[in-house]
Amino acid sequence: MRRRTVTAGNLDEILQMTAPAPGPDQSGAAPAPTPPPREDHGLRTEFEFELPRGYVDEAGTVHRHGAMRLATARDELRPQIDLRVKENPAYLSVVLLSQVITRIGTITDVHAGIVERMYATDVAFLQDFYRRVNSEGHTRAAVTCPHCEGGFEVDLSGGRLGES
């Protein structure tokens, strides 16, 4: 059996090579019919957030508002073959977050280098946000008031403290 090293760069190529071959009924001249339009089942796939400190870009602009999409199985598997993660397992969260964050402020090309340059408090916030969105399916957290000990929920996806 031949062993092949997989990197993040050639994952798409390998998936295409290992895809099942079209059957005899699919190799005809007639193209496959288009699937019916998808119905909206109310599934929310992107969640807005506001970073506690904000990402500061090279020009000195602070970006605080962003969006994160739901992770797919591929998003969770891809960091496992990344050489940076193999060398340093702590880098896994950087790679994973860079794949699911769709935007930070005006930046739409979010990559590992951007996540690396974020403040630790923002990365910790995003790790918790990722866990809540992908494990629990919502961005609300139950909290207890330290003064009156009353329980209530807060939405972690944005807004400033004290705002409702």
PDB file of C-alpha atoms in Angstrom:
ATOM      1  CA  MET A   1       0.000   0.000   0.000  1.00  0.00           C
ATOM      2  CA  ARG A   2       1.366   3.376  -0.982  1.00  0.00           C
ATOM      3  CA  ARG A   3       1.281   6.094   1.639  1.00  0.00           C
ATOM      4  CA  ARG A   4       0.716   9.703   0.621  1.00  0.00           C
ATOM      5  CA  THR A   5       1.358  12.839   2.664  1.00  0.00           C
ATOM      6  CA  VAL A   6      -1.603  15.179   2.673  1.00  0.00           C
ATOM      7  CA  THR A   7      -1.238  18.916   3.130  1.00  0.00           C
ATOM      8  CA  ALA A   8      -3.895  21.607   3.313  1.00  0.00           C
ATOM      9  CA  GLY A   9      -2.917  22.787  -0.161  1.00  0.00           C
ATOM     10  CA  ASN A  10      -3.630  19.505  -1.918  1.00  0.00           C
ATOM     11  CA  LEU A  11      -6.683  18.343   0.037  1.00  0.00           C
ATOM     12  CA  ASP A  12      -9.076  19.426  -2.732  1.00  0.00           C
ATOM     13  CA  GLU A  13      -7.011  17.561  -5.325  1.00  0.00           C
ATOM     14  CA  ILE A  14      -7.064  14.356  -3.269  1.00  0.00           C
ATOM     15  CA  LEU A  15     -10.809  14.610  -2.641  1.00  0.00           C
ATOM     16  CA  GLN A  16     -11.412  14.969  -6.381  1.00  0.00           C
ATOM     17  CA  MET A  17      -9.184  11.970  -7.137  1.00  0.00           C
ATOM     18  CA  THR A  18     -10.960   9.793  -4.589  1.00  0.00           C
ATOM     19  CA  ALA A  19     -14.488  10.837  -5.590  1.00  0.00           C
ATOM     20  CA  PRO A  20     -16.595   7.969  -6.943  1.00  0.00           C
ATOM     21  CA  ALA A  21     -16.460   7.576 -10.710  1.00  0.00           C
ATOM     22  CA  PRO A  22     -19.651   8.401 -12.602  1.00  0.00           C
ATOM     23  CA  GLY A  23     -21.788   5.360 -13.276  1.00  0.00           C
ATOM     24  CA  PRO A  24     -22.772   4.170 -16.754  1.00  0.00           C
ATOM     25  CA  ASP A  25     -26.094   6.006 -16.525  1.00  0.00           C
ATOM     26  CA  GLN A  26     -24.326   9.297 -15.688  1.00  0.00           C
ATOM     27  CA  SER A  27     -21.867   9.305 -18.606  1.00  0.00           C
ATOM     28  CA  GLY A  28     -24.477  10.054 -21.292  1.00  0.00           C
ATOM     29  CA  ALA A  29     -24.798  13.255 -23.289  1.00  0.00           C
ATOM     30  CA  ALA A  30     -27.769  14.569 -21.337  1.00  0.00           C
ATOM     31  CA  PRO A  31     -26.804  16.620 -18.263  1.00  0.00           C
ATOM     32  CA  ALA A  32     -28.299  15.761 -14.915  1.00  0.00           C
ATOM     33  CA  PRO A  33     -31.467  17.676 -14.049  1.00  0.00           C
ATOM     34  CA  THR A  34     -30.995  20.609 -11.729  1.00  0.00           C
ATOM     35  CA  PRO A  35     -32.165  20.011  -8.171  1.00  0.00           C
ATOM     36  CA  PRO A  36     -35.222  21.902  -6.965  1.00  0.00           C
ATOM     37  CA  PRO A  37     -34.515  25.146  -5.102  1.00  0.00           C
ATOM     38  CA  ARG A  38     -33.692  24.649  -1.461  1.00  0.00           C
ATOM     39  CA  GLU A  39     -36.324  25.478   1.085  1.00  0.00           C
ATOM     40  CA  ASP A  40     -35.437  27.742   3.961  1.00  0.00           C
ATOM     41  CA  HIS A  41     -35.874  25.676   7.111  1.00  0.00           C
ATOM     42  CA  GLY A  42     -34.880  28.523   9.401  1.00  0.00           C
ATOM     43  CA  LEU A  43     -31.363  27.190   9.983  1.00  0.00           C
ATOM     44  CA  ARG A  44     -29.076  30.023  10.945  1.00  0.00           C
ATOM     45  CA  THR A  45     -25.588  29.434   9.529  1.00  0.00           C
ATOM     46  CA  GLU A  46     -23.826  32.729  10.242  1.00  0.00           C
ATOM     47  CA  PHE A  47     -23.538  34.530  13.553  1.00  0.00           C
ATOM     48  CA  GLU A  48     -22.474  38.121  14.213  1.00  0.00           C
ATOM     49  CA  PHE A  49     -20.035  38.927  17.013  1.00  0.00           C
ATOM     50  CA  GLU A  50     -18.254  41.884  18.561  1.00  0.00           C
ATOM     51  CA  LEU A  51     -14.693  41.410  19.773  1.00  0.00           C
ATOM     52  CA  PRO A  52     -13.897  42.617  23.304  1.00  0.00           C
ATOM     53  CA  ARG A  53     -10.765  44.525  22.184  1.00  0.00           C
ATOM     54  CA  GLY A  54     -10.752  44.388  18.396  1.00  0.00           C
ATOM     55  CA  TYR A  55      -8.299  43.440  15.689  1.00  0.00           C
ATOM     56  CA  VAL A  56      -5.861  46.228  14.753  1.00  0.00           C
ATOM     57  CA  ASP A  57      -4.741  46.043  11.116  1.00  0.00           C
ATOM     58  CA  GLU A  58      -1.491  47.358   9.609  1.00  0.00           C
ATOM     59  CA  ALA A  59      -3.030  50.813   9.081  1.00  0.00           C
ATOM     60  CA  GLY A  60      -4.028  51.054  12.743  1.00  0.00           C
ATOM     61  CA  THR A  61      -7.758  50.593  12.111  1.00  0.00           C
ATOM     62  CA  VAL A  62      -9.603  48.698  14.845  1.00  0.00           C
ATOM     63  CA  HIS A  63     -12.075  46.073  13.618  1.00  0.00           C
ATOM     64  CA  ARG A  64     -14.528  44.820  16.250  1.00  0.00           C
ATOM     65  CA  HIS A  65     -17.632  43.553  14.474  1.00  0.00           C
ATOM     66  CA  GLY A  66     -17.472  40.316  12.546  1.00  0.00           C
ATOM     67  CA  ALA A  67     -19.246  37.142  11.531  1.00  0.00           C
ATOM     68  CA  MET A  68     -18.592  33.449  11.961  1.00  0.00           C
ATOM     69  CA  ARG A  69     -20.278  30.655  10.042  1.00  0.00           C
ATOM     70  CA  LEU A  70     -21.153  27.213  11.311  1.00  0.00           C
ATOM     71  CA  ALA A  71     -18.276  24.758  10.995  1.00  0.00           C
ATOM     72  CA  THR A  72     -18.464  21.760   8.709  1.00  0.00           C
ATOM     73  CA  ALA A  73     -16.817  18.394   9.238  1.00  0.00           C
ATOM     74  CA  ARG A  74     -14.239  19.438   6.662  1.00  0.00           C
ATOM     75  CA  ASP A  75     -13.414  22.551   8.720  1.00  0.00           C
ATOM     76  CA  GLU A  76     -12.720  20.331  11.713  1.00  0.00           C
ATOM     77  CA  LEU A  77     -10.646  17.810   9.720  1.00  0.00           C
ATOM     78  CA  ARG A  78      -8.528  20.185   7.659  1.00  0.00           C
ATOM     79  CA  PRO A  79      -6.419  21.521  10.590  1.00  0.00           C
ATOM     80  CA  GLN A  80      -5.458  17.931  11.478  1.00  0.00           C
ATOM     81  CA  ILE A  81      -3.399  17.677   8.290  1.00  0.00           C
ATOM     82  CA  ASP A  82      -1.934  21.190   8.493  1.00  0.00           C
ATOM     83  CA  LEU A  83       1.822  21.008   9.018  1.00  0.00           C
ATOM     84  CA  ARG A  84       1.744  23.976  11.416  1.00  0.00           C
ATOM     85  CA  VAL A  85      -0.687  22.080  13.638  1.00  0.00           C
ATOM     86  CA  LYS A  86       1.412  18.913  13.467  1.00  0.00           C
ATOM     87  CA  GLU A  87       4.435  20.892  14.656  1.00  0.00           C
ATOM     88  CA  ASN A  88       2.485  22.760  17.335  1.00  0.00           C
ATOM     89  CA  PRO A  89      -0.939  21.338  18.330  1.00  0.00           C
ATOM     90  CA  ALA A  90      -1.853  24.634  20.027  1.00  0.00           C
ATOM     91  CA  TYR A  91      -2.014  26.177  16.526  1.00  0.00           C
ATOM     92  CA  LEU A  92      -5.155  24.147  15.769  1.00  0.00           C
ATOM     93  CA  SER A  93      -7.512  26.828  17.090  1.00  0.00           C
ATOM     94  CA  VAL A  94      -5.812  29.509  14.955  1.00  0.00           C
ATOM     95  CA  VAL A  95      -6.297  27.476  11.765  1.00  0.00           C
ATOM     96  CA  LEU A  96      -9.845  26.463  12.678  1.00  0.00           C
ATOM     97  CA  LEU A  97     -10.947  30.001  13.529  1.00  0.00           C
ATOM     98  CA  SER A  98      -9.411  31.363  10.325  1.00  0.00           C
ATOM     99  CA  GLN A  99     -11.597  28.958   8.315  1.00  0.00           C
ATOM    100  CA  VAL A 100     -14.938  29.796   9.940  1.00  0.00           C
ATOM    101  CA  ILE A 101     -14.616  33.562  10.477  1.00  0.00           C
ATOM    102  CA  THR A 102     -16.151  35.119   7.377  1.00  0.00           C
ATOM    103  CA  ARG A 103     -15.400  38.742   8.197  1.00  0.00           C
ATOM    104  CA  ILE A 104     -13.835  41.036  10.786  1.00  0.00           C
ATOM    105  CA  GLY A 105     -14.816  44.640  10.208  1.00  0.00           C
ATOM    106  CA  THR A 106     -14.082  45.363   6.553  1.00  0.00           C
ATOM    107  CA  ILE A 107     -11.704  42.388   6.211  1.00  0.00           C
ATOM    108  CA  THR A 108     -13.287  39.507   4.319  1.00  0.00           C
ATOM    109  CA  ASP A 109     -10.115  37.497   3.634  1.00  0.00           C
ATOM    110  CA  VAL A 110      -9.542  36.162   7.143  1.00  0.00           C
ATOM    111  CA  HIS A 111      -6.506  33.864   7.298  1.00  0.00           C
ATOM    112  CA  ALA A 112      -4.326  32.369  10.036  1.00  0.00           C
ATOM    113  CA  GLY A 113      -1.995  35.382   9.991  1.00  0.00           C
ATOM    114  CA  ILE A 114      -4.844  37.674  11.028  1.00  0.00           C
ATOM    115  CA  VAL A 115      -5.918  35.379  13.866  1.00  0.00           C
ATOM    116  CA  GLU A 116      -2.264  35.172  15.009  1.00  0.00           C
ATOM    117  CA  ARG A 117      -2.114  38.948  15.383  1.00  0.00           C
ATOM    118  CA  MET A 118      -5.299  39.192  17.478  1.00  0.00           C
ATOM    119  CA  TYR A 119      -5.156  39.917  21.180  1.00  0.00           C
ATOM    120  CA  ALA A 120      -5.361  36.836  23.391  1.00  0.00           C
ATOM    121  CA  THR A 121      -8.659  38.003  24.916  1.00  0.00           C
ATOM    122  CA  ASP A 122     -10.230  38.210  21.462  1.00  0.00           C
ATOM    123  CA  VAL A 123      -8.959  34.737  20.503  1.00  0.00           C
ATOM    124  CA  ALA A 124     -10.343  33.323  23.767  1.00  0.00           C
ATOM    125  CA  PHE A 125     -13.666  35.041  23.063  1.00  0.00           C
ATOM    126  CA  LEU A 126     -13.748  33.561  19.534  1.00  0.00           C
ATOM    127  CA  GLN A 127     -12.899  30.075  20.808  1.00  0.00           C
ATOM    128  CA  ASP A 128     -15.803  30.249  23.262  1.00  0.00           C
ATOM    129  CA  PHE A 129     -18.073  31.734  20.601  1.00  0.00           C
ATOM    130  CA  TYR A 130     -17.138  28.899  18.206  1.00  0.00           C
ATOM    131  CA  ARG A 131     -17.923  26.311  20.869  1.00  0.00           C
ATOM    132  CA  ARG A 132     -21.293  27.864  21.686  1.00  0.00           C
ATOM    133  CA  VAL A 133     -22.375  28.263  18.070  1.00  0.00           C
ATOM    134  CA  ASN A 134     -21.257  24.809  16.924  1.00  0.00           C
ATOM    135  CA  SER A 135     -22.037  22.768  20.029  1.00  0.00           C
ATOM    136  CA  GLU A 136     -25.068  24.438  21.491  1.00  0.00           C
ATOM    137  CA  GLY A 137     -26.491  26.129  18.406  1.00  0.00           C
ATOM    138  CA  HIS A 138     -26.973  29.565  19.942  1.00  0.00           C
ATOM    139  CA  THR A 139     -25.011  32.527  21.251  1.00  0.00           C
ATOM    140  CA  ARG A 140     -26.827  33.037  24.547  1.00  0.00           C
ATOM    141  CA  ALA A 141     -25.316  32.319  27.927  1.00  0.00           C
ATOM    142  CA  ALA A 142     -27.047  31.970  31.276  1.00  0.00           C
ATOM    143  CA  VAL A 143     -25.567  34.307  33.875  1.00  0.00           C
ATOM    144  CA  THR A 144     -26.272  35.241  37.468  1.00  0.00           C
ATOM    145  CA  CYS A 145     -26.169  38.782  38.804  1.00  0.00           C
ATOM    146  CA  PRO A 146     -23.487  38.991  41.528  1.00  0.00           C
ATOM    147  CA  HIS A 147     -25.526  41.550  43.496  1.00  0.00           C
ATOM    148  CA  CYS A 148     -29.109  40.253  43.484  1.00  0.00           C
ATOM    149  CA  GLU A 149     -28.296  36.683  42.396  1.00  0.00           C
ATOM    150  CA  GLY A 150     -31.024  36.878  39.762  1.00  0.00           C
ATOM    151  CA  GLY A 151     -30.560  34.679  36.701  1.00  0.00           C
ATOM    152  CA  PHE A 152     -30.920  35.903  33.124  1.00  0.00           C
ATOM    153  CA  GLU A 153     -29.513  35.318  29.636  1.00  0.00           C
ATOM    154  CA  VAL A 154     -27.113  37.492  27.674  1.00  0.00           C
ATOM    155  CA  ASP A 155     -26.388  37.327  23.962  1.00  0.00           C
ATOM    156  CA  LEU A 156     -22.648  36.928  23.359  1.00  0.00           C
ATOM    157  CA  SER A 157     -22.879  37.826  19.680  1.00  0.00           C
ATOM    158  CA  GLY A 158     -22.557  41.557  20.176  1.00  0.00           C
ATOM    159  CA  GLY A 159     -23.690  44.651  21.980  1.00  0.00           C
ATOM    160  CA  ARG A 160     -21.926  46.431  24.763  1.00  0.00           C
ATOM    161  CA  LEU A 161     -22.257  45.569  28.433  1.00  0.00           C
ATOM    162  CA  GLY A 162     -25.352  47.116  29.952  1.00  0.00           C
ATOM    163  CA  GLU A 163     -27.169  47.385  26.631  1.00  0.00           C
ATOM    164  CA  SER A 164     -30.326  45.406  26.045  1.00  0.00           C
TER     165      SER A 164
END
